[in-house]
PDB file of C-alpha atoms in Angstrom:
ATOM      1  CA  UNK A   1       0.000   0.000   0.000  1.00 67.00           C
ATOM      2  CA  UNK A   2       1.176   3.568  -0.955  1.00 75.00           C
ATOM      3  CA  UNK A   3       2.399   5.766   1.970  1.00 75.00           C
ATOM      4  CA  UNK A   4       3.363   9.132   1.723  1.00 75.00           C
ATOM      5  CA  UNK A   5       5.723   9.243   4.396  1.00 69.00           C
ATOM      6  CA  UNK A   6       8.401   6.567   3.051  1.00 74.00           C
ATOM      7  CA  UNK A   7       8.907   4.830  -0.201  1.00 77.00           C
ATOM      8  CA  UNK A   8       7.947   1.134  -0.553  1.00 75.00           C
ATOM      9  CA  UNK A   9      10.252  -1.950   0.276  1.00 85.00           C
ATOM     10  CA  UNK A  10      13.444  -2.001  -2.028  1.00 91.00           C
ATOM     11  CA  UNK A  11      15.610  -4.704  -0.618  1.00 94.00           C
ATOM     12  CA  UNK A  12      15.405  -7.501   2.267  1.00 94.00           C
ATOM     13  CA  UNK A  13      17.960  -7.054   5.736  1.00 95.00           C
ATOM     14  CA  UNK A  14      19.204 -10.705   6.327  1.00 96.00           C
ATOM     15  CA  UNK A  15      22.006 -11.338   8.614  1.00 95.00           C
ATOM     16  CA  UNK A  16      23.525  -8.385   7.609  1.00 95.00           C
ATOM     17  CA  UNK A  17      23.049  -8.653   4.199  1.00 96.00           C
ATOM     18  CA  UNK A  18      21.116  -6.375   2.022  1.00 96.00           C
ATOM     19  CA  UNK A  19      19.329  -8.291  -0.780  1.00 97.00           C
ATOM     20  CA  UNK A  20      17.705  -6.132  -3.981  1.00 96.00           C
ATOM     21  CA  UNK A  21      13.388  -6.585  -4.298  1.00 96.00           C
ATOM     22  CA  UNK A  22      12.234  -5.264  -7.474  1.00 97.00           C
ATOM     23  CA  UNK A  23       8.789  -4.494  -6.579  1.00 96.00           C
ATOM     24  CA  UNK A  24       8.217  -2.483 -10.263  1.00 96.00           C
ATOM     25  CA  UNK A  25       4.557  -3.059 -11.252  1.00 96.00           C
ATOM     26  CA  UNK A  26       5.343  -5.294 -14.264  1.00 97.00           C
ATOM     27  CA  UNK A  27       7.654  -7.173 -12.300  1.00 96.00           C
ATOM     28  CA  UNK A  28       4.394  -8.049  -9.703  1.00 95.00           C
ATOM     29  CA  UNK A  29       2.242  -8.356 -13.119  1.00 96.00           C
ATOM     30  CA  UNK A  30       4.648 -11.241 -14.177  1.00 96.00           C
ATOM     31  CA  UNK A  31       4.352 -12.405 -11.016  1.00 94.00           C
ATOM     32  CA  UNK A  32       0.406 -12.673 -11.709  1.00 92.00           C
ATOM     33  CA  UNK A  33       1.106 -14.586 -14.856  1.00 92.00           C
ATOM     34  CA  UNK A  34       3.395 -16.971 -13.395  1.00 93.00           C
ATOM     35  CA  UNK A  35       0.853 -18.275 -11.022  1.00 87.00           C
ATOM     36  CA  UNK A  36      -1.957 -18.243 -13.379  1.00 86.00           C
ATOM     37  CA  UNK A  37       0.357 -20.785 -15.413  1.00 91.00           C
ATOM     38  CA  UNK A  38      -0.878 -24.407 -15.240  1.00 90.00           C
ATOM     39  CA  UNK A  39       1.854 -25.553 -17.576  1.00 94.00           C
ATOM     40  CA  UNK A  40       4.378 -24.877 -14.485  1.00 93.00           C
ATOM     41  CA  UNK A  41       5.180 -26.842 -11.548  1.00 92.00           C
ATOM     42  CA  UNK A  42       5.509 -25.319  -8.191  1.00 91.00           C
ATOM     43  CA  UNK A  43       9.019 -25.668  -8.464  1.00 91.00           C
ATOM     44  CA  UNK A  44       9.429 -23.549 -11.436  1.00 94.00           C
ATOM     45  CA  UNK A  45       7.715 -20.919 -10.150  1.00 94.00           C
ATOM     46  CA  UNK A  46       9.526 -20.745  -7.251  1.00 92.00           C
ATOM     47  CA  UNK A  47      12.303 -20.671  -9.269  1.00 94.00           C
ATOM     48  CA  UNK A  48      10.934 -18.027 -11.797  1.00 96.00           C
ATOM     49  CA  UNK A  49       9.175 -15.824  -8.776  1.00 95.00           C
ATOM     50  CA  UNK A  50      12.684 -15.449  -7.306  1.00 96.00           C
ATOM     51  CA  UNK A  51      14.470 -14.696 -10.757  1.00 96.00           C
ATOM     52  CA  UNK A  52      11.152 -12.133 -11.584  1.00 97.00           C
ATOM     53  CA  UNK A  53      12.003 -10.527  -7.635  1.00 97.00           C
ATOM     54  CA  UNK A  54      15.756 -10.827  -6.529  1.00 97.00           C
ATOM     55  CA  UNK A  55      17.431 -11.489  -9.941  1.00 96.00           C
ATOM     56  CA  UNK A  56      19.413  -9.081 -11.578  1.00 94.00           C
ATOM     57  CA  UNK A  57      19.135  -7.919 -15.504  1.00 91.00           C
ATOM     58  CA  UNK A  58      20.461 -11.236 -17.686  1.00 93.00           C
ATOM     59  CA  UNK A  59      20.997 -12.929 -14.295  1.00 95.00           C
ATOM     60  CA  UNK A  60      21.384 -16.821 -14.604  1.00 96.00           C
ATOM     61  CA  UNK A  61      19.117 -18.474 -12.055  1.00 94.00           C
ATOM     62  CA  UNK A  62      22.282 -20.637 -11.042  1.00 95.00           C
ATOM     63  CA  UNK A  63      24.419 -17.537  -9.930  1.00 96.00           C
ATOM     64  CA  UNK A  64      21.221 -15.723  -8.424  1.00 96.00           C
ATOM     65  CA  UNK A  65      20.939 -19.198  -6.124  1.00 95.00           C
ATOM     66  CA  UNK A  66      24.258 -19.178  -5.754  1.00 96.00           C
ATOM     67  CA  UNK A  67      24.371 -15.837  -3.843  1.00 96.00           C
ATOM     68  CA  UNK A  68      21.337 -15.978  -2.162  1.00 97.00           C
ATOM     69  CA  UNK A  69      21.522 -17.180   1.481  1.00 96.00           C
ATOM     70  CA  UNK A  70      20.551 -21.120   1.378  1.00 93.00           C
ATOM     71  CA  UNK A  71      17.807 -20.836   4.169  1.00 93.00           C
ATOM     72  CA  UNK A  72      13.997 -21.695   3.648  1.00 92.00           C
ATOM     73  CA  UNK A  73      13.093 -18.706   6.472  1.00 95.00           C
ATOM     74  CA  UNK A  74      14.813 -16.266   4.006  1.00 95.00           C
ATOM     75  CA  UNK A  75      12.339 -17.291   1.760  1.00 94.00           C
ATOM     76  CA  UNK A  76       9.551 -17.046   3.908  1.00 93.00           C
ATOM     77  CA  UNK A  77      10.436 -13.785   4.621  1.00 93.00           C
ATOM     78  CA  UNK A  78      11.318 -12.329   1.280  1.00 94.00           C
ATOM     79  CA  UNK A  79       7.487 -13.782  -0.002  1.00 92.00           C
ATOM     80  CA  UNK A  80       5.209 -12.648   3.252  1.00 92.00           C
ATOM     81  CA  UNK A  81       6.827  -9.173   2.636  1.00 92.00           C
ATOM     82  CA  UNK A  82       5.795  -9.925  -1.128  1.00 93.00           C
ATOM     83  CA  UNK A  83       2.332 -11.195  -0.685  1.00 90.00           C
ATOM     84  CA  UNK A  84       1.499  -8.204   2.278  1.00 89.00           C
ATOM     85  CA  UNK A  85       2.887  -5.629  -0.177  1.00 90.00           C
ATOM     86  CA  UNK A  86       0.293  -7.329  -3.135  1.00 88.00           C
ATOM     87  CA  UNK A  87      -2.439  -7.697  -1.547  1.00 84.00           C
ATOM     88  CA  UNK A  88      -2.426  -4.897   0.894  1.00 77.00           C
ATOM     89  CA  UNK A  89      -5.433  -2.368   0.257  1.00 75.00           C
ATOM     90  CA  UNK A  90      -5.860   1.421   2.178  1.00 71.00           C
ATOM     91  CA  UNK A  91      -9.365   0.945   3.186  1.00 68.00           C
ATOM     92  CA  UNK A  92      -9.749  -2.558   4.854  1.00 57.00           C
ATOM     93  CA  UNK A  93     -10.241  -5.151   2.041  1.00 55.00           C
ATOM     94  CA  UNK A  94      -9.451  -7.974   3.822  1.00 47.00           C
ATOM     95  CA  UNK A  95     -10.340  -6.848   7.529  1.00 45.00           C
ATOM     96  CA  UNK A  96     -13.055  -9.434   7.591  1.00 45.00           C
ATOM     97  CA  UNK A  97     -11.852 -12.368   5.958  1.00 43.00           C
ATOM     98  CA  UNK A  98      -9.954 -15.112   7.822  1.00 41.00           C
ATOM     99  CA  UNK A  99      -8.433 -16.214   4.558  1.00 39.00           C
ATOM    100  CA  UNK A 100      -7.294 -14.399   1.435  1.00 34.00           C
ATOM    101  CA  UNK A 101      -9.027 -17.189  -0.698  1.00 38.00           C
ATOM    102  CA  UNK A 102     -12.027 -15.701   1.394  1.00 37.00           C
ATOM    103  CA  UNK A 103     -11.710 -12.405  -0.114  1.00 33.00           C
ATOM    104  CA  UNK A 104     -11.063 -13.061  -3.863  1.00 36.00           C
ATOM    105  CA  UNK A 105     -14.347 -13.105  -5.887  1.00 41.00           C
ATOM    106  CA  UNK A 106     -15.194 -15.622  -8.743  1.00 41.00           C
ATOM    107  CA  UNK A 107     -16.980 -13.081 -10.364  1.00 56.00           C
ATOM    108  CA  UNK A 108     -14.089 -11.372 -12.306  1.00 72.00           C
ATOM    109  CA  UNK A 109     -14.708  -8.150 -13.856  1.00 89.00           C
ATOM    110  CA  UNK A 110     -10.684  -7.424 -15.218  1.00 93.00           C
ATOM    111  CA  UNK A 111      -7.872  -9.393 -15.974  1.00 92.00           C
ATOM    112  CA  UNK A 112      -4.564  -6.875 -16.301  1.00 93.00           C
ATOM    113  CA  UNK A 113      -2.834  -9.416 -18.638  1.00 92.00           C
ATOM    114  CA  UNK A 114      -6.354  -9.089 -21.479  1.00 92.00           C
ATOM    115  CA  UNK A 115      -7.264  -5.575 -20.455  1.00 95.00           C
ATOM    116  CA  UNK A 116      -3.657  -4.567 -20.772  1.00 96.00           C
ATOM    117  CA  UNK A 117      -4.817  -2.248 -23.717  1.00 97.00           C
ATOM    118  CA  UNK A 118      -7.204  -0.875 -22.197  1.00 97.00           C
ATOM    119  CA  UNK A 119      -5.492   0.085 -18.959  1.00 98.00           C
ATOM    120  CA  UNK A 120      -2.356   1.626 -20.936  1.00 98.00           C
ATOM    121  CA  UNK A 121      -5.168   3.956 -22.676  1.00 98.00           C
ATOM    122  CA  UNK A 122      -6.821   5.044 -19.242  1.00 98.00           C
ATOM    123  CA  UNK A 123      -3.329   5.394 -17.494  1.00 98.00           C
ATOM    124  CA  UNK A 124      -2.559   7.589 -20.489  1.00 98.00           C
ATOM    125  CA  UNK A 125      -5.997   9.704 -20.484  1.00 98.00           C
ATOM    126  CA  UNK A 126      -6.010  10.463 -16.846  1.00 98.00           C
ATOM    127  CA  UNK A 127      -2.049  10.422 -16.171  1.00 98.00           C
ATOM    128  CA  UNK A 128      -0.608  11.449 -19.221  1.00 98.00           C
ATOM    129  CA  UNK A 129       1.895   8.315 -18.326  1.00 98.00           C
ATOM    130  CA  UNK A 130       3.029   6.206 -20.574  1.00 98.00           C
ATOM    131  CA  UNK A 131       3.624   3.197 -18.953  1.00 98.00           C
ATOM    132  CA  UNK A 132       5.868   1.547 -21.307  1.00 98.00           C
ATOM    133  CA  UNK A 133       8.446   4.258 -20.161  1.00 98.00           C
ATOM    134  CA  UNK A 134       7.733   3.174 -16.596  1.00 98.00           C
ATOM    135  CA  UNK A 135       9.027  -0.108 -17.093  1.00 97.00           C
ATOM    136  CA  UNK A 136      11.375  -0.883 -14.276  1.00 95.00           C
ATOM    137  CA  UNK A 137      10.582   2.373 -12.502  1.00 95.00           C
ATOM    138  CA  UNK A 138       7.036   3.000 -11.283  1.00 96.00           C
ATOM    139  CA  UNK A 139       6.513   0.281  -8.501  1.00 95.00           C
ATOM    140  CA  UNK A 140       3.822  -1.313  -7.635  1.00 95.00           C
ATOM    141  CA  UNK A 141       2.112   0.702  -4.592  1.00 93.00           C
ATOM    142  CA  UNK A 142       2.192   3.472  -6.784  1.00 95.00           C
ATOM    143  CA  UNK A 143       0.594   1.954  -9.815  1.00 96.00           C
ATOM    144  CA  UNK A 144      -2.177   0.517  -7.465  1.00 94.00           C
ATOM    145  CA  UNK A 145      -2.792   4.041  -6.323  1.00 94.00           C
ATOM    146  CA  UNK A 146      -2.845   5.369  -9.854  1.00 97.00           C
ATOM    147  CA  UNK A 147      -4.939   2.335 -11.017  1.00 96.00           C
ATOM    148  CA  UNK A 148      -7.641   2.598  -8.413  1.00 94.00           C
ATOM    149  CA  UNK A 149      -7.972   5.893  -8.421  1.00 96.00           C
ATOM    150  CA  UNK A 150      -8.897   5.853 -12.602  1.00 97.00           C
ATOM    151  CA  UNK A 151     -11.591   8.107 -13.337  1.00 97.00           C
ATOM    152  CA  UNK A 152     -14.860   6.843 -14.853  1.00 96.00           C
ATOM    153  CA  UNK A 153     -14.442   8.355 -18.041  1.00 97.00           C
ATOM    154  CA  UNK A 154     -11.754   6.240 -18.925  1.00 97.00           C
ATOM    155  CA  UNK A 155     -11.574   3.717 -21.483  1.00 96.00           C
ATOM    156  CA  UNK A 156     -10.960   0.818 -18.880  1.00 97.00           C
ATOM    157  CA  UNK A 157     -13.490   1.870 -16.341  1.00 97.00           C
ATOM    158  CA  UNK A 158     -16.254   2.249 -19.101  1.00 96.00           C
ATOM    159  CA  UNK A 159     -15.198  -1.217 -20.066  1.00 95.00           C
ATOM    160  CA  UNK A 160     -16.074  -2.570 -15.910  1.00 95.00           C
ATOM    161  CA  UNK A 161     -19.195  -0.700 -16.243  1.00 94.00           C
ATOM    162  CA  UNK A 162     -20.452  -2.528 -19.128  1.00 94.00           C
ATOM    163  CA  UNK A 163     -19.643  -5.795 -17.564  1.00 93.00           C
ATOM    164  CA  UNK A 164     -21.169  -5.072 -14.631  1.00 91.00           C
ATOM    165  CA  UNK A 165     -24.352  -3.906 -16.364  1.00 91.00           C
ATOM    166  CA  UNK A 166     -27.561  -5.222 -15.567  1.00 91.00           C
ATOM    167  CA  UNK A 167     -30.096  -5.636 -17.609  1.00 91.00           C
ATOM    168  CA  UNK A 168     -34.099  -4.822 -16.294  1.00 89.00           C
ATOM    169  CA  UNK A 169     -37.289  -4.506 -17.624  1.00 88.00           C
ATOM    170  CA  UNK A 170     -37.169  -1.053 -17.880  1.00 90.00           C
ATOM    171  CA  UNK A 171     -35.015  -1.111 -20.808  1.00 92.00           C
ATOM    172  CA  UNK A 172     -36.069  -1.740 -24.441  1.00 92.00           C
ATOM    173  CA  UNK A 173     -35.725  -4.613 -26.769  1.00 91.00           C
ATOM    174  CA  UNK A 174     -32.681  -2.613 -28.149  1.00 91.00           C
ATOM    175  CA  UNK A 175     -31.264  -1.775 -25.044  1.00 91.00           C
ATOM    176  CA  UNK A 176     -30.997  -4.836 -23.706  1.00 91.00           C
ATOM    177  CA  UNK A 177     -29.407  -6.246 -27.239  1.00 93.00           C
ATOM    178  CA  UNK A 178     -26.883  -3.562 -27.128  1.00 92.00           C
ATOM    179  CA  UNK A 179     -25.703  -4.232 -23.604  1.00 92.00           C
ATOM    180  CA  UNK A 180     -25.696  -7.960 -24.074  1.00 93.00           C
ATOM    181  CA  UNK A 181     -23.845  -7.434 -27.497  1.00 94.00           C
ATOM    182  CA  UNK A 182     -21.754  -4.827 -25.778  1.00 93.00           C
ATOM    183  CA  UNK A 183     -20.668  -7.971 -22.345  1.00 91.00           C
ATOM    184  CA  UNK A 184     -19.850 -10.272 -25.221  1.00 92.00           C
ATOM    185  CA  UNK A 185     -17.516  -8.229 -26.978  1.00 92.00           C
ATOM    186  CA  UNK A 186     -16.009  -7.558 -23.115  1.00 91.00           C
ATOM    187  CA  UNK A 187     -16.404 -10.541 -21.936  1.00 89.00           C
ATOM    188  CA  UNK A 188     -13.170 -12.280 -19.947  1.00 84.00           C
ATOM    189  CA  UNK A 189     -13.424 -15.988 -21.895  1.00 69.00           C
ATOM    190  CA  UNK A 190     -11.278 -17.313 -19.110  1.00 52.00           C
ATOM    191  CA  UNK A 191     -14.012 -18.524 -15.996  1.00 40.00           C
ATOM    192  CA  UNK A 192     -11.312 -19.256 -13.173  1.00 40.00           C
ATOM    193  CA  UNK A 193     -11.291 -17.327 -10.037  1.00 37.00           C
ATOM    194  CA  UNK A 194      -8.570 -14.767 -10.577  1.00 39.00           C
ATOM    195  CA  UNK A 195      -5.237 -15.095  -8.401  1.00 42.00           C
ATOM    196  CA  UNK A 196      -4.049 -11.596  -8.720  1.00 36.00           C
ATOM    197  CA  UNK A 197      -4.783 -11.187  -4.805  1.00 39.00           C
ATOM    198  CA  UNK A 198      -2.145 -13.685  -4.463  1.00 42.00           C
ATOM    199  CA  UNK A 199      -4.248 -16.482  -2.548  1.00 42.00           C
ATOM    200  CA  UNK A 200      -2.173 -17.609  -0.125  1.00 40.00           C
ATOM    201  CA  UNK A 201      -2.165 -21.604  -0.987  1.00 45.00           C
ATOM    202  CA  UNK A 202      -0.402 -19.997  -4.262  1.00 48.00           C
ATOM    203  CA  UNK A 203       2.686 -18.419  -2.280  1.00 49.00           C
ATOM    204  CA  UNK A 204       2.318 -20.857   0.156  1.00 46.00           C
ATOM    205  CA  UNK A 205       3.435 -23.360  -2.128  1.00 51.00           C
ATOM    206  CA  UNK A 206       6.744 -21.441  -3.011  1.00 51.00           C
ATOM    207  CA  UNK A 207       8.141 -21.918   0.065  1.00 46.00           C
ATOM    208  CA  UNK A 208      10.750 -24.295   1.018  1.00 45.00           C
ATOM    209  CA  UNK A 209      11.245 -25.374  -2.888  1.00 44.00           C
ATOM    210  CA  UNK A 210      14.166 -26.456  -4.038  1.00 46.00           C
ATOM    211  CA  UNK A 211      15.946 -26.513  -7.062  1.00 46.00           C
ATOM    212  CA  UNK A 212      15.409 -30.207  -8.836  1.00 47.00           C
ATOM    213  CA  UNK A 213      12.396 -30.971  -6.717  1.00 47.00           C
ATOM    214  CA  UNK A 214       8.735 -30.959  -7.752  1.00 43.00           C
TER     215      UNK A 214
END
């Protein structure tokens, strides 16, 4: 979550050690992929989530191992901090639910990875920000920020609003056709329950992996 007192976390403290966390939004969007990815084992992404959070540019995940400290509570740390910056929201999301699984709704009204357009266009027509040229720069706390806080002229929030649409009696015969037309054009084809609050059985599973294992 965005404060405006200090930036958001940049590295992890470990025995002395100062270890690099690229939180840059399209380093956490990759991070959304990677667990949406059935052709993956848990191992590899474990192995990917570190390379997509500690690695360096053109690091080899052999030499990014190599130098990280070989302790499964490292890792534990380094994806609690990850999963608490993700999922962390200003106004008390999650202050009710006694599991993140609790909290994240089948009914899935965006997807960044097929909206991607969409939300580059809005970012643009609110922001002016081009968020190609934020690559590596704008982190994720402030993209949230930015992201909720779209206006509802915008491209992508007009885009929610006709998926979230209902139709009533009220309307006409053409009414009713053009919002129905309108939610199949929209529509997300993908049905599965969307993992981009980072349901904890999801980062659960990266802990403890090691390389070879399954």
């Amino acid at each position: 979550m965005l404060s405006l007192t200090n930036d958001g976390p940049t590295a992890v403290f470990w025995h002395g050690k100062t270890y690099s966390l690229d939180l840059a939004f399209d380093r956490v969007l990759l991070f959304f992929q990677l667990i949406e990815d059935d052709s993956l084992s848990s191992n590899e992404k474990t192995l990917q989530a570190i390379q997509i959070f500690l690695g360096r540019k053109n690091e080899s995940i052999d030499h990014l191992l190599g130098r990280l400290p070989k302790d499964d509570s490292f890792f534990n740390r380094v994806f609690g901090l990850i999963q608490r910056e993700i999922r962390d929201e200003p106004y008390g999301r999650y202050e009710d639910a006694d599991d993140i699984n609790d909290s994240v709704s089948s009914d899935r009204i965006f997807d960044y990875q097929r909206d991607a357009g969409a939300i580059y266009a809005s970012f643009w027509q609110d922001y002016g920000i081009d968020l190609h040229k934020q690559i590596g720069k704008l982190q994720w706390c402030e993209f949230k920020a930015l992201f909720d806080g779209l206006s509802s002229k915008t491209y992508f929030k007009k885009i929610i609003e006709i998926r979230q649409k209902e139709i009533n009696s009220d309307m006409s015969s053409e009414e009713k056709t053009d919002i129905l037309d309108a939610q199949r054009y929209f529509a997300l084809k993908d049905p599965r329950i969307e993992q981009i609050k980072n349901n904890a059985a999801s980062l659960a599973s990266m802990f403890g992996v090691k390389k070879g294992g399954k």
